[in-house]
JSON list of C-alpha atoms in Angstrom, two decimals:
[
{"chain": "A", "resi": 1463, "resn": "UNK", "atom": "CA", "xyz": [-114.68, 5.20, 150.18]},
{"chain": "A", "resi": 1464, "resn": "UNK", "atom": "CA", "xyz": [-111.91, 6.73, 147.74]},
{"chain": "A", "resi": 1465, "resn": "UNK", "atom": "CA", "xyz": [-111.84, 10.54, 146.73]},
{"chain": "A", "resi": 1466, "resn": "UNK", "atom": "CA", "xyz": [-109.70, 11.53, 143.96]},
{"chain": "A", "resi": 1467, "resn": "UNK", "atom": "CA", "xyz": [-107.39, 14.21, 145.75]},
{"chain": "A", "resi": 1468, "resn": "UNK", "atom": "CA", "xyz": [-107.89, 17.02, 142.72]},
{"chain": "A", "resi": 1469, "resn": "UNK", "atom": "CA", "xyz": [-111.83, 17.11, 143.70]},
{"chain": "A", "resi": 1470, "resn": "UNK", "atom": "CA", "xyz": [-111.27, 17.38, 147.10]},
{"chain": "A", "resi": 1471, "resn": "UNK", "atom": "CA", "xyz": [-112.63, 20.71, 149.22]},
{"chain": "A", "resi": 1472, "resn": "UNK", "atom": "CA", "xyz": [-108.98, 21.65, 150.27]},
{"chain": "A", "resi": 1473, "resn": "UNK", "atom": "CA", "xyz": [-107.79, 22.64, 147.00]},
{"chain": "A", "resi": 1474, "resn": "UNK", "atom": "CA", "xyz": [-106.66, 26.20, 146.71]},
{"chain": "A", "resi": 1475, "resn": "UNK", "atom": "CA", "xyz": [-104.68, 28.11, 144.55]},
{"chain": "A", "resi": 1476, "resn": "UNK", "atom": "CA", "xyz": [-101.63, 30.28, 145.46]},
{"chain": "A", "resi": 1477, "resn": "UNK", "atom": "CA", "xyz": [-99.85, 32.28, 142.79]},
{"chain": "A", "resi": 1478, "resn": "UNK", "atom": "CA", "xyz": [-101.42, 30.94, 139.92]},
{"chain": "A", "resi": 1479, "resn": "UNK", "atom": "CA", "xyz": [-100.60, 27.34, 140.78]},
{"chain": "A", "resi": 1480, "resn": "UNK", "atom": "CA", "xyz": [-102.84, 24.70, 142.23]},
{"chain": "A", "resi": 1481, "resn": "UNK", "atom": "CA", "xyz": [-101.78, 23.82, 145.87]},
{"chain": "A", "resi": 1482, "resn": "UNK", "atom": "CA", "xyz": [-103.29, 19.93, 147.22]},
{"chain": "A", "resi": 1483, "resn": "UNK", "atom": "CA", "xyz": [-102.29, 19.28, 150.58]},
{"chain": "A", "resi": 1484, "resn": "UNK", "atom": "CA", "xyz": [-100.76, 15.90, 150.70]},
{"chain": "A", "resi": 1485, "resn": "UNK", "atom": "CA", "xyz": [-99.35, 15.41, 147.83]},
{"chain": "A", "resi": 1486, "resn": "UNK", "atom": "CA", "xyz": [-96.17, 16.22, 148.13]},
{"chain": "A", "resi": 1487, "resn": "UNK", "atom": "CA", "xyz": [-94.17, 13.85, 145.85]},
{"chain": "A", "resi": 1488, "resn": "UNK", "atom": "CA", "xyz": [-94.23, 12.17, 142.59]},
{"chain": "A", "resi": 1489, "resn": "UNK", "atom": "CA", "xyz": [-93.36, 8.42, 143.46]},
{"chain": "A", "resi": 1490, "resn": "UNK", "atom": "CA", "xyz": [-93.35, 6.50, 139.99]},
{"chain": "A", "resi": 1491, "resn": "UNK", "atom": "CA", "xyz": [-92.06, 8.09, 136.67]},
{"chain": "A", "resi": 1492, "resn": "UNK", "atom": "CA", "xyz": [-92.34, 5.99, 133.28]},
{"chain": "A", "resi": 1493, "resn": "UNK", "atom": "CA", "xyz": [-90.52, 7.54, 130.84]},
{"chain": "A", "resi": 1494, "resn": "UNK", "atom": "CA", "xyz": [-90.66, 4.76, 128.01]},
{"chain": "A", "resi": 1495, "resn": "UNK", "atom": "CA", "xyz": [-89.74, 5.53, 124.31]},
{"chain": "A", "resi": 1496, "resn": "UNK", "atom": "CA", "xyz": [-88.77, 9.09, 125.01]},
{"chain": "A", "resi": 1497, "resn": "UNK", "atom": "CA", "xyz": [-85.57, 8.88, 123.14]},
{"chain": "A", "resi": 1498, "resn": "UNK", "atom": "CA", "xyz": [-83.43, 10.01, 126.25]},
{"chain": "A", "resi": 1499, "resn": "UNK", "atom": "CA", "xyz": [-80.04, 9.84, 125.78]},
{"chain": "A", "resi": 1500, "resn": "UNK", "atom": "CA", "xyz": [-76.65, 9.79, 128.04]},
{"chain": "A", "resi": 1501, "resn": "UNK", "atom": "CA", "xyz": [-77.01, 13.43, 128.17]},
{"chain": "A", "resi": 1502, "resn": "UNK", "atom": "CA", "xyz": [-80.45, 12.89, 129.40]},
{"chain": "A", "resi": 1503, "resn": "UNK", "atom": "CA", "xyz": [-79.74, 10.38, 131.76]},
{"chain": "A", "resi": 1504, "resn": "UNK", "atom": "CA", "xyz": [-77.17, 12.77, 133.35]},
{"chain": "A", "resi": 1505, "resn": "UNK", "atom": "CA", "xyz": [-79.77, 15.20, 134.56]},
{"chain": "A", "resi": 1506, "resn": "UNK", "atom": "CA", "xyz": [-82.27, 12.25, 135.56]},
{"chain": "A", "resi": 1507, "resn": "UNK", "atom": "CA", "xyz": [-79.52, 11.02, 138.09]},
{"chain": "A", "resi": 1508, "resn": "UNK", "atom": "CA", "xyz": [-78.69, 14.72, 138.92]},
{"chain": "A", "resi": 1509, "resn": "UNK", "atom": "CA", "xyz": [-82.69, 15.71, 139.64]},
{"chain": "A", "resi": 1510, "resn": "UNK", "atom": "CA", "xyz": [-82.31, 12.15, 141.93]},
{"chain": "A", "resi": 1511, "resn": "UNK", "atom": "CA", "xyz": [-79.23, 12.23, 143.77]},
{"chain": "A", "resi": 1512, "resn": "UNK", "atom": "CA", "xyz": [-80.54, 16.37, 144.60]},
{"chain": "A", "resi": 1513, "resn": "UNK", "atom": "CA", "xyz": [-83.93, 15.04, 145.65]},
{"chain": "A", "resi": 1514, "resn": "UNK", "atom": "CA", "xyz": [-82.00, 12.00, 147.64]},
{"chain": "A", "resi": 1515, "resn": "UNK", "atom": "CA", "xyz": [-79.86, 14.86, 149.19]},
{"chain": "A", "resi": 1516, "resn": "UNK", "atom": "CA", "xyz": [-82.84, 17.64, 150.44]},
{"chain": "A", "resi": 1517, "resn": "UNK", "atom": "CA", "xyz": [-86.33, 15.84, 150.30]},
{"chain": "A", "resi": 1518, "resn": "UNK", "atom": "CA", "xyz": [-85.87, 12.33, 151.51]},
{"chain": "A", "resi": 1519, "resn": "UNK", "atom": "CA", "xyz": [-84.15, 14.07, 155.15]},
{"chain": "A", "resi": 1520, "resn": "UNK", "atom": "CA", "xyz": [-87.35, 15.51, 155.69]},
{"chain": "A", "resi": 1521, "resn": "UNK", "atom": "CA", "xyz": [-88.74, 12.14, 155.33]},
{"chain": "A", "resi": 1522, "resn": "UNK", "atom": "CA", "xyz": [-90.33, 12.18, 151.79]},
{"chain": "A", "resi": 1523, "resn": "UNK", "atom": "CA", "xyz": [-89.69, 9.48, 150.40]},
{"chain": "A", "resi": 1524, "resn": "UNK", "atom": "CA", "xyz": [-89.99, 11.02, 146.88]},
{"chain": "A", "resi": 1525, "resn": "UNK", "atom": "CA", "xyz": [-89.88, 9.14, 143.45]},
{"chain": "A", "resi": 1526, "resn": "UNK", "atom": "CA", "xyz": [-89.39, 4.98, 144.03]},
{"chain": "A", "resi": 1527, "resn": "UNK", "atom": "CA", "xyz": [-89.88, 3.89, 140.31]},
{"chain": "A", "resi": 1528, "resn": "UNK", "atom": "CA", "xyz": [-88.33, 5.05, 137.35]},
{"chain": "A", "resi": 1529, "resn": "UNK", "atom": "CA", "xyz": [-88.92, 3.32, 134.38]},
{"chain": "A", "resi": 1530, "resn": "UNK", "atom": "CA", "xyz": [-86.91, 4.28, 130.90]},
{"chain": "A", "resi": 1531, "resn": "UNK", "atom": "CA", "xyz": [-87.23, 1.62, 128.68]},
{"chain": "A", "resi": 1532, "resn": "UNK", "atom": "CA", "xyz": [-86.34, 1.75, 124.73]},
{"chain": "A", "resi": 1533, "resn": "UNK", "atom": "CA", "xyz": [-84.79, 5.47, 124.77]},
{"chain": "A", "resi": 1534, "resn": "UNK", "atom": "CA", "xyz": [-81.33, 6.30, 123.16]},
{"chain": "A", "resi": 1535, "resn": "UNK", "atom": "CA", "xyz": [-79.24, 5.96, 126.45]},
{"chain": "A", "resi": 1536, "resn": "UNK", "atom": "CA", "xyz": [-75.69, 3.50, 126.85]},
{"chain": "A", "resi": 1537, "resn": "UNK", "atom": "CA", "xyz": [-76.96, 1.18, 129.90]},
{"chain": "A", "resi": 1538, "resn": "UNK", "atom": "CA", "xyz": [-73.07, 1.07, 130.28]},
{"chain": "A", "resi": 1539, "resn": "UNK", "atom": "CA", "xyz": [-72.58, 5.41, 131.31]},
{"chain": "A", "resi": 1540, "resn": "UNK", "atom": "CA", "xyz": [-71.68, 5.58, 134.87]},
{"chain": "A", "resi": 1541, "resn": "UNK", "atom": "CA", "xyz": [-74.51, 8.28, 135.67]},
{"chain": "A", "resi": 1542, "resn": "UNK", "atom": "CA", "xyz": [-77.08, 5.37, 133.91]},
{"chain": "A", "resi": 1543, "resn": "UNK", "atom": "CA", "xyz": [-75.11, 2.82, 136.54]},
{"chain": "A", "resi": 1544, "resn": "UNK", "atom": "CA", "xyz": [-75.62, 5.26, 138.73]},
{"chain": "A", "resi": 1545, "resn": "UNK", "atom": "CA", "xyz": [-78.81, 6.00, 138.66]},
{"chain": "A", "resi": 1546, "resn": "UNK", "atom": "CA", "xyz": [-79.75, 2.18, 138.98]},
{"chain": "A", "resi": 1547, "resn": "UNK", "atom": "CA", "xyz": [-77.93, 1.74, 142.09]},
{"chain": "A", "resi": 1548, "resn": "UNK", "atom": "CA", "xyz": [-79.50, 5.11, 143.50]},
{"chain": "A", "resi": 1549, "resn": "UNK", "atom": "CA", "xyz": [-83.18, 3.58, 142.30]},
{"chain": "A", "resi": 1550, "resn": "UNK", "atom": "CA", "xyz": [-82.79, 0.46, 143.80]},
{"chain": "A", "resi": 1551, "resn": "UNK", "atom": "CA", "xyz": [-81.50, 1.46, 147.61]},
{"chain": "A", "resi": 1552, "resn": "UNK", "atom": "CA", "xyz": [-84.90, 2.83, 147.30]},
{"chain": "A", "resi": 1553, "resn": "UNK", "atom": "CA", "xyz": [-87.09, 0.77, 147.48]},
{"chain": "A", "resi": 1554, "resn": "UNK", "atom": "CA", "xyz": [-86.12, -3.01, 148.71]},
{"chain": "A", "resi": 1555, "resn": "UNK", "atom": "CA", "xyz": [-89.10, -4.48, 146.30]},
{"chain": "A", "resi": 1556, "resn": "UNK", "atom": "CA", "xyz": [-87.77, -2.84, 143.38]},
{"chain": "A", "resi": 1557, "resn": "UNK", "atom": "CA", "xyz": [-87.21, -5.18, 140.62]},
{"chain": "A", "resi": 1558, "resn": "UNK", "atom": "CA", "xyz": [-84.61, -3.44, 138.39]},
{"chain": "A", "resi": 1559, "resn": "UNK", "atom": "CA", "xyz": [-87.22, -2.21, 135.27]},
{"chain": "A", "resi": 1560, "resn": "UNK", "atom": "CA", "xyz": [-85.00, 0.48, 133.80]},
{"chain": "A", "resi": 1561, "resn": "UNK", "atom": "CA", "xyz": [-83.12, -0.97, 130.67]},
{"chain": "A", "resi": 1562, "resn": "UNK", "atom": "CA", "xyz": [-84.63, -4.41, 128.90]},
{"chain": "A", "resi": 1563, "resn": "UNK", "atom": "CA", "xyz": [-81.97, -6.40, 126.73]},
{"chain": "A", "resi": 1564, "resn": "UNK", "atom": "CA", "xyz": [-83.28, -5.34, 123.35]},
{"chain": "A", "resi": 1565, "resn": "UNK", "atom": "CA", "xyz": [-80.67, -2.60, 122.22]},
{"chain": "A", "resi": 1566, "resn": "UNK", "atom": "CA", "xyz": [-81.69, -2.14, 119.23]},
{"chain": "A", "resi": 1567, "resn": "UNK", "atom": "CA", "xyz": [-82.98, 1.84, 120.85]},
{"chain": "A", "resi": 1568, "resn": "UNK", "atom": "CA", "xyz": [-78.97, 1.85, 121.18]},
{"chain": "A", "resi": 1569, "resn": "UNK", "atom": "CA", "xyz": [-77.41, 4.55, 118.45]},
{"chain": "A", "resi": 1570, "resn": "UNK", "atom": "CA", "xyz": [-73.62, 3.36, 118.15]},
{"chain": "A", "resi": 1571, "resn": "UNK", "atom": "CA", "xyz": [-71.37, 6.53, 118.85]},
{"chain": "A", "resi": 1572, "resn": "UNK", "atom": "CA", "xyz": [-68.50, 7.09, 116.47]}
]
């Protein structure tokens, strides 16, 4: 029988934070339609890079799927390309859902 981890009796509070043993990492993150620009993609890249160099060394896989459809970043940007590369390496079944061909959401740089 499936049980909800937030309803388990082993849940506790420590320093004002809820602690649920066994719930260590976010594995899927959907950031579609959030007006994320190139600066936001840079921060996402840095966060995933940090996770790759710290958490994953301890055996925790971390984020496996990230979707960024319909945002305002340039799909040709350096950090977006590196972010796609990092996410692709994390899961051999990853299908590259980060960007769709609809570029109507990309704002022109002048």
